PDB file of C-alpha atoms in Angstrom:
ATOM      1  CA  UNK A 267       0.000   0.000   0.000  1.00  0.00           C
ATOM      2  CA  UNK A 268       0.683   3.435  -0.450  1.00  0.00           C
ATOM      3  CA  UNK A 269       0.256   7.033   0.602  1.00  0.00           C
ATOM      4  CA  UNK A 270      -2.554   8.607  -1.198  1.00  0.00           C
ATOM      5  CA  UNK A 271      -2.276  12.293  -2.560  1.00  0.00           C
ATOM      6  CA  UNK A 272      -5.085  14.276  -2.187  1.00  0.00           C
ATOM      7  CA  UNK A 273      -3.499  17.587  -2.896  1.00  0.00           C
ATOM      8  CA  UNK A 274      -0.877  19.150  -4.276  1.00  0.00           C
ATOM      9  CA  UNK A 275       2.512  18.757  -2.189  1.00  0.00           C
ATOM     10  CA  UNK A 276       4.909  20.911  -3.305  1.00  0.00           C
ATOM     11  CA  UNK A 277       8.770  19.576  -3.307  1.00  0.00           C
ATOM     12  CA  UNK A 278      11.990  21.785  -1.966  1.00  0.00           C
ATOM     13  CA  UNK A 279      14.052  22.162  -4.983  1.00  0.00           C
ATOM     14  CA  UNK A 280      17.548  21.958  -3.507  1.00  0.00           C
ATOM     15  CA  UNK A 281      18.695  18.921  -0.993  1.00  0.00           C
ATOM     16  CA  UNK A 282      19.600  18.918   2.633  1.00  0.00           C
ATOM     17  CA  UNK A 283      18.866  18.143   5.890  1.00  0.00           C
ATOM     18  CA  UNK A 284      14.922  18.453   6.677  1.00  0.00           C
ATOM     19  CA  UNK A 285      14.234  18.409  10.328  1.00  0.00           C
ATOM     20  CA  UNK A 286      10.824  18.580  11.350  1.00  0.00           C
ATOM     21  CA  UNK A 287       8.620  18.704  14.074  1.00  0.00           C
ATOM     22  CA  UNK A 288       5.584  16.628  13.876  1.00  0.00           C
ATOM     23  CA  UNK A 289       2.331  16.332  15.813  1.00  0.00           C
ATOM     24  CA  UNK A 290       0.432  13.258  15.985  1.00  0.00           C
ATOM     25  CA  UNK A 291      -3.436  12.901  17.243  1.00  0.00           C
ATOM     26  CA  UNK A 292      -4.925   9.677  18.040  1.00  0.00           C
ATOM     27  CA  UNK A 293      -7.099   8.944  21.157  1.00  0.00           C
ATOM     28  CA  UNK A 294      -5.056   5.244  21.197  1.00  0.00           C
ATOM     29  CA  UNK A 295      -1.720   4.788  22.276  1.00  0.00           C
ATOM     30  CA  UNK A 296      -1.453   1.823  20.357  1.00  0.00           C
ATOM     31  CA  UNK A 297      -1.857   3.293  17.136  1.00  0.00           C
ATOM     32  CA  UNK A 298       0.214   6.905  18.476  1.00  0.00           C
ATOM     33  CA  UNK A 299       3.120   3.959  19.072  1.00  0.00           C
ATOM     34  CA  UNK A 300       2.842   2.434  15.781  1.00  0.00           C
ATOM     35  CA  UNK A 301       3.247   5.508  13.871  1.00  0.00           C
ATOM     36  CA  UNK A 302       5.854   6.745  16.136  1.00  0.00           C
ATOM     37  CA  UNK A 303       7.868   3.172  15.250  1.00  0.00           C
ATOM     38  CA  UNK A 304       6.842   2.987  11.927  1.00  0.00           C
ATOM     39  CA  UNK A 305       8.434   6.706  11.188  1.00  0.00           C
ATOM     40  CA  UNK A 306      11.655   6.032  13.272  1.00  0.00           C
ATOM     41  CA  UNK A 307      13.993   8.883  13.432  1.00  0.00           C
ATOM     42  CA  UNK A 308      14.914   9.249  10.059  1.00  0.00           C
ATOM     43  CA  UNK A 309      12.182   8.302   7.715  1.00  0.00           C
ATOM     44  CA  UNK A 310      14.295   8.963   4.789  1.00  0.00           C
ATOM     45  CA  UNK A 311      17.795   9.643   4.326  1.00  0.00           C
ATOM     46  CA  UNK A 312      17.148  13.459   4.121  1.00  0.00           C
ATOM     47  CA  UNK A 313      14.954  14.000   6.933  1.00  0.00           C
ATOM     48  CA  UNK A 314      14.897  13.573  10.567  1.00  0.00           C
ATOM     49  CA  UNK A 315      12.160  13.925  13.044  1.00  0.00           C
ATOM     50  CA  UNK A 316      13.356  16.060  15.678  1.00  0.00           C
ATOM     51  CA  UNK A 317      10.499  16.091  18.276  1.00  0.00           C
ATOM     52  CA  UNK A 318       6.914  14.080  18.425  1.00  0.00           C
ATOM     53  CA  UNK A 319       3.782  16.077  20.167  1.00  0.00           C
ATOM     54  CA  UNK A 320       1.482  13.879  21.283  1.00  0.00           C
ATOM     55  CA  UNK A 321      -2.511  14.583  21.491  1.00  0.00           C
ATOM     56  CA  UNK A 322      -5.258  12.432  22.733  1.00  0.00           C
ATOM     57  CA  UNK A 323      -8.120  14.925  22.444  1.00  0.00           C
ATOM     58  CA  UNK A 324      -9.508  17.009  20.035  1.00  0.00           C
ATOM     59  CA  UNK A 325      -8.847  19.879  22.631  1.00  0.00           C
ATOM     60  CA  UNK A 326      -5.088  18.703  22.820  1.00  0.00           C
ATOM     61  CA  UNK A 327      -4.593  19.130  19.389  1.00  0.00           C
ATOM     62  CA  UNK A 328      -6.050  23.105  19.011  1.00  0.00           C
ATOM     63  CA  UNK A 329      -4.214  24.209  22.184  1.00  0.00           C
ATOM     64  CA  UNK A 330      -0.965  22.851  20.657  1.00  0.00           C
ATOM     65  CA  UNK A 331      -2.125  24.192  17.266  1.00  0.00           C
ATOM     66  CA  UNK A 332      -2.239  27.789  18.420  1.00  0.00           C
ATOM     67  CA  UNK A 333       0.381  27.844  20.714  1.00  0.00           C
ATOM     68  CA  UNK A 334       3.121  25.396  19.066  1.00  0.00           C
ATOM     69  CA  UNK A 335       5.211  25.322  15.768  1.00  0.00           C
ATOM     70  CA  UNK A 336       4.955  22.415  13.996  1.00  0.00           C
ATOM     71  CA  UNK A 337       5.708  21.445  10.827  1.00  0.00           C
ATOM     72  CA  UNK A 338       3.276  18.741   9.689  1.00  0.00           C
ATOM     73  CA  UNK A 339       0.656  16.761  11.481  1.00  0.00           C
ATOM     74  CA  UNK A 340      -0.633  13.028  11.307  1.00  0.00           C
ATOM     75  CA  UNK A 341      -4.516  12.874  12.702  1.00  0.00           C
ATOM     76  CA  UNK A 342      -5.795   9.187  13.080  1.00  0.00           C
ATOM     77  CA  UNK A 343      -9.257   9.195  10.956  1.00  0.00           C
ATOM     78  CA  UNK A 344     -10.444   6.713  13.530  1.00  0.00           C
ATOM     79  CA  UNK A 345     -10.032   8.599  16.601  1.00  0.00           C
ATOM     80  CA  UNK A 346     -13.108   8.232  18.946  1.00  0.00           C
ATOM     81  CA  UNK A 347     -15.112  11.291  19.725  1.00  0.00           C
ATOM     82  CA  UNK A 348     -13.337  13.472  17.236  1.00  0.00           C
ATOM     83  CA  UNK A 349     -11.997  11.729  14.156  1.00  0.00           C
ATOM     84  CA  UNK A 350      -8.509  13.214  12.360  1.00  0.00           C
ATOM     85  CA  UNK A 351     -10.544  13.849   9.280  1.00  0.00           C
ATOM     86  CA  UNK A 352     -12.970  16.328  10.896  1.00  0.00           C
ATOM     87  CA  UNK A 353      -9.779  18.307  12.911  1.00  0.00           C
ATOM     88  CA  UNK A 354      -8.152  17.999   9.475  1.00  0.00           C
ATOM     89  CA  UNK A 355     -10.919  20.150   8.124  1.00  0.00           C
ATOM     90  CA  UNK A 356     -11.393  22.484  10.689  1.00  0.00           C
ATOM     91  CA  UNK A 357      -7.949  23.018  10.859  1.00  0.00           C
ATOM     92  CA  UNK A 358      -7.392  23.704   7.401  1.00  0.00           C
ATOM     93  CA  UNK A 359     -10.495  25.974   7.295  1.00  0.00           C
ATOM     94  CA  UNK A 360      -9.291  28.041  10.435  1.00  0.00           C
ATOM     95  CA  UNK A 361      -5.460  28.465  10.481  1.00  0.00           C
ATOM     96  CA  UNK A 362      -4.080  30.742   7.901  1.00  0.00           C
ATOM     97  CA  UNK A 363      -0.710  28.596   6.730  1.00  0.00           C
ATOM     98  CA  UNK A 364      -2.094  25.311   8.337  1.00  0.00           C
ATOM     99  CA  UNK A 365       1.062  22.410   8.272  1.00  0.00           C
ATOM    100  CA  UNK A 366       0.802  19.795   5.760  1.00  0.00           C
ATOM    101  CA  UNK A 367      -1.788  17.035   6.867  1.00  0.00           C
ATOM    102  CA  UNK A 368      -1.298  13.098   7.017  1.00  0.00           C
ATOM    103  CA  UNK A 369      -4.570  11.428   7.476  1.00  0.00           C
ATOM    104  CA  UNK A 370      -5.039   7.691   8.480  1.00  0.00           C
ATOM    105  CA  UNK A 371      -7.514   6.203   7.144  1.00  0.00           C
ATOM    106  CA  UNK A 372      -9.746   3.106   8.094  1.00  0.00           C
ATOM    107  CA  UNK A 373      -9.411   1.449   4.819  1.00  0.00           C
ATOM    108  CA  UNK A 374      -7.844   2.399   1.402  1.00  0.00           C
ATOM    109  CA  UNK A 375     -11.646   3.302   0.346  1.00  0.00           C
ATOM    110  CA  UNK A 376     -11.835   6.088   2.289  1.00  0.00           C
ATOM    111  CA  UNK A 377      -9.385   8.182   0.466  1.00  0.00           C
ATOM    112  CA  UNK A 378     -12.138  10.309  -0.543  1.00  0.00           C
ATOM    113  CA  UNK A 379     -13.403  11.028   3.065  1.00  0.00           C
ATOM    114  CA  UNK A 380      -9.142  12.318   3.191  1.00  0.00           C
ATOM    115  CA  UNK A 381      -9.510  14.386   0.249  1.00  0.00           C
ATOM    116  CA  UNK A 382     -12.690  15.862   1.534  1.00  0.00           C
ATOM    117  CA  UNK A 383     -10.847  16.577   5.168  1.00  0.00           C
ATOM    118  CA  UNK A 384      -8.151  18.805   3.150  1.00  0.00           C
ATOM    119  CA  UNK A 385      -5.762  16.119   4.438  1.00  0.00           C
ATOM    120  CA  UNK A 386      -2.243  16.918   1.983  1.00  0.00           C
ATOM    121  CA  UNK A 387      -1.672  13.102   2.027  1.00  0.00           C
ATOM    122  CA  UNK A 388      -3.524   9.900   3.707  1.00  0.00           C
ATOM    123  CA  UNK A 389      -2.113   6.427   4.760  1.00  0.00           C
ATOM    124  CA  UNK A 390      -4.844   3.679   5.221  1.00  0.00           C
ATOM    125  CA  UNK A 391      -4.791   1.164   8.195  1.00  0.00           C
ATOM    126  CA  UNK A 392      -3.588  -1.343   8.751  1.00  0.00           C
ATOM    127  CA  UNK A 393      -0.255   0.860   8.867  1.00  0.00           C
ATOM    128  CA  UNK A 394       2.025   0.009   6.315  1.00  0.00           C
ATOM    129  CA  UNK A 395       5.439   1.325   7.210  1.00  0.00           C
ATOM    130  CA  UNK A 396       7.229   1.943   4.669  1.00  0.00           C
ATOM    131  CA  UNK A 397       4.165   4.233   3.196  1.00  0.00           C
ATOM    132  CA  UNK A 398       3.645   5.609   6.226  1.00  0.00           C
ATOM    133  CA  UNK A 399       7.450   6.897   6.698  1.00  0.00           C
ATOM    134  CA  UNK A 400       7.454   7.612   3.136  1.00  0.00           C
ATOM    135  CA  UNK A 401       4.421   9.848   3.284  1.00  0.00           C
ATOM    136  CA  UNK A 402       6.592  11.828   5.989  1.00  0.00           C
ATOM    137  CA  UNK A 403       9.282  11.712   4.727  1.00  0.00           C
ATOM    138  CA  UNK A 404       7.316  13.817   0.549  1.00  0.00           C
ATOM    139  CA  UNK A 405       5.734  16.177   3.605  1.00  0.00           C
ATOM    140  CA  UNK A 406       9.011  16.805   5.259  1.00  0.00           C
ATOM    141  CA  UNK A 407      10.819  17.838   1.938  1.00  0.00           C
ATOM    142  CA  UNK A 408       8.231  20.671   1.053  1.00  0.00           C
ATOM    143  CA  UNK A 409      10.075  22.355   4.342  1.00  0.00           C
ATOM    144  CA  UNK A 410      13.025  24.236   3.861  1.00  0.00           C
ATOM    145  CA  UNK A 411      16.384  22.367   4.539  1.00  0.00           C
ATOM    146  CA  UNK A 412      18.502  23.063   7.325  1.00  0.00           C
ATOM    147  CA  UNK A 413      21.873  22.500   5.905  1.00  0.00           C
TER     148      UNK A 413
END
Protein backbone atom coordinates (compact mmCIF):
# COMPACT_ATOMS: atom_id res chain seq x y z
CA UNK A 1 0.00 0.00 0.00
CA UNK A 2 0.68 3.43 -0.45
CA UNK A 3 0.26 7.03 0.60
CA UNK A 4 -2.55 8.61 -1.20
CA UNK A 5 -2.28 12.29 -2.56
CA UNK A 6 -5.09 14.28 -2.19
CA UNK A 7 -3.50 17.59 -2.90
CA UNK A 8 -0.88 19.15 -4.28
CA UNK A 9 2.51 18.76 -2.19
CA UNK A 10 4.91 20.91 -3.30
CA UNK A 11 8.77 19.58 -3.31
CA UNK A 12 11.99 21.78 -1.97
CA UNK A 13 14.05 22.16 -4.98
CA UNK A 14 17.55 21.96 -3.51
CA UNK A 15 18.69 18.92 -0.99
CA UNK A 16 19.60 18.92 2.63
CA UNK A 17 18.87 18.14 5.89
CA UNK A 18 14.92 18.45 6.68
CA UNK A 19 14.23 18.41 10.33
CA UNK A 20 10.82 18.58 11.35
CA UNK A 21 8.62 18.70 14.07
CA UNK A 22 5.58 16.63 13.88
CA UNK A 23 2.33 16.33 15.81
CA UNK A 24 0.43 13.26 15.98
CA UNK A 25 -3.44 12.90 17.24
CA UNK A 26 -4.92 9.68 18.04
CA UNK A 27 -7.10 8.94 21.16
CA UNK A 28 -5.06 5.24 21.20
CA UNK A 29 -1.72 4.79 22.28
CA UNK A 30 -1.45 1.82 20.36
CA UNK A 31 -1.86 3.29 17.14
CA UNK A 32 0.21 6.90 18.48
CA UNK A 33 3.12 3.96 19.07
CA UNK A 34 2.84 2.43 15.78
CA UNK A 35 3.25 5.51 13.87
CA UNK A 36 5.85 6.74 16.14
CA UNK A 37 7.87 3.17 15.25
CA UNK A 38 6.84 2.99 11.93
CA UNK A 39 8.43 6.71 11.19
CA UNK A 40 11.66 6.03 13.27
CA UNK A 41 13.99 8.88 13.43
CA UNK A 42 14.91 9.25 10.06
CA UNK A 43 12.18 8.30 7.72
CA UNK A 44 14.30 8.96 4.79
CA UNK A 45 17.80 9.64 4.33
CA UNK A 46 17.15 13.46 4.12
CA UNK A 47 14.95 14.00 6.93
CA UNK A 48 14.90 13.57 10.57
CA UNK A 49 12.16 13.93 13.04
CA UNK A 50 13.36 16.06 15.68
CA UNK A 51 10.50 16.09 18.28
CA UNK A 52 6.91 14.08 18.43
CA UNK A 53 3.78 16.08 20.17
CA UNK A 54 1.48 13.88 21.28
CA UNK A 55 -2.51 14.58 21.49
CA UNK A 56 -5.26 12.43 22.73
CA UNK A 57 -8.12 14.92 22.44
CA UNK A 58 -9.51 17.01 20.04
CA UNK A 59 -8.85 19.88 22.63
CA UNK A 60 -5.09 18.70 22.82
CA UNK A 61 -4.59 19.13 19.39
CA UNK A 62 -6.05 23.10 19.01
CA UNK A 63 -4.21 24.21 22.18
CA UNK A 64 -0.96 22.85 20.66
CA UNK A 65 -2.13 24.19 17.27
CA UNK A 66 -2.24 27.79 18.42
CA UNK A 67 0.38 27.84 20.71
CA UNK A 68 3.12 25.40 19.07
CA UNK A 69 5.21 25.32 15.77
CA UNK A 70 4.96 22.42 14.00
CA UNK A 71 5.71 21.45 10.83
CA UNK A 72 3.28 18.74 9.69
CA UNK A 73 0.66 16.76 11.48
CA UNK A 74 -0.63 13.03 11.31
CA UNK A 75 -4.52 12.87 12.70
CA UNK A 76 -5.80 9.19 13.08
CA UNK A 77 -9.26 9.20 10.96
CA UNK A 78 -10.44 6.71 13.53
CA UNK A 79 -10.03 8.60 16.60
CA UNK A 80 -13.11 8.23 18.95
CA UNK A 81 -15.11 11.29 19.72
CA UNK A 82 -13.34 13.47 17.24
CA UNK A 83 -12.00 11.73 14.16
CA UNK A 84 -8.51 13.21 12.36
CA UNK A 85 -10.54 13.85 9.28
CA UNK A 86 -12.97 16.33 10.90
CA UNK A 87 -9.78 18.31 12.91
CA UNK A 88 -8.15 18.00 9.48
CA UNK A 89 -10.92 20.15 8.12
CA UNK A 90 -11.39 22.48 10.69
CA UNK A 91 -7.95 23.02 10.86
CA UNK A 92 -7.39 23.70 7.40
CA UNK A 93 -10.50 25.97 7.29
CA UNK A 94 -9.29 28.04 10.44
CA UNK A 95 -5.46 28.46 10.48
CA UNK A 96 -4.08 30.74 7.90
CA UNK A 97 -0.71 28.60 6.73
CA UNK A 98 -2.09 25.31 8.34
CA UNK A 99 1.06 22.41 8.27
CA UNK A 100 0.80 19.79 5.76
CA UNK A 101 -1.79 17.04 6.87
CA UNK A 102 -1.30 13.10 7.02
CA UNK A 103 -4.57 11.43 7.48
CA UNK A 104 -5.04 7.69 8.48
CA UNK A 105 -7.51 6.20 7.14
CA UNK A 106 -9.75 3.11 8.09
CA UNK A 107 -9.41 1.45 4.82
CA UNK A 108 -7.84 2.40 1.40
CA UNK A 109 -11.65 3.30 0.35
CA UNK A 110 -11.83 6.09 2.29
CA UNK A 111 -9.38 8.18 0.47
CA UNK A 112 -12.14 10.31 -0.54
CA UNK A 113 -13.40 11.03 3.06
CA UNK A 114 -9.14 12.32 3.19
CA UNK A 115 -9.51 14.39 0.25
CA UNK A 116 -12.69 15.86 1.53
CA UNK A 117 -10.85 16.58 5.17
CA UNK A 118 -8.15 18.80 3.15
CA UNK A 119 -5.76 16.12 4.44
CA UNK A 120 -2.24 16.92 1.98
CA UNK A 121 -1.67 13.10 2.03
CA UNK A 122 -3.52 9.90 3.71
CA UNK A 123 -2.11 6.43 4.76
CA UNK A 124 -4.84 3.68 5.22
CA UNK A 125 -4.79 1.16 8.19
CA UNK A 126 -3.59 -1.34 8.75
CA UNK A 127 -0.25 0.86 8.87
CA UNK A 128 2.03 0.01 6.31
CA UNK A 129 5.44 1.32 7.21
CA UNK A 130 7.23 1.94 4.67
CA UNK A 131 4.17 4.23 3.20
CA UNK A 132 3.64 5.61 6.23
CA UNK A 133 7.45 6.90 6.70
CA UNK A 134 7.45 7.61 3.14
CA UNK A 135 4.42 9.85 3.28
CA UNK A 136 6.59 11.83 5.99
CA UNK A 137 9.28 11.71 4.73
CA UNK A 138 7.32 13.82 0.55
CA UNK A 139 5.73 16.18 3.61
CA UNK A 140 9.01 16.80 5.26
CA UNK A 141 10.82 17.84 1.94
CA UNK A 142 8.23 20.67 1.05
CA UNK A 143 10.08 22.36 4.34
CA UNK A 144 13.03 24.24 3.86
CA UNK A 145 16.38 22.37 4.54
CA UNK A 146 18.50 23.06 7.33
CA UNK A 147 21.87 22.50 5.90
Amino acid sequence: MTASTTGNVPRAAGSGLHRVTVLLYSDDITTRDAVRAAVGRRPAKDVEVVRWHECATHAAVEKAVHTDHFDMLVLDGEAAKVGGMGICRQLKNEIFDCPPVIVLTGRPQDSWLAAWSLADLAVPHPLDPIALASAVADLARTTTPVA
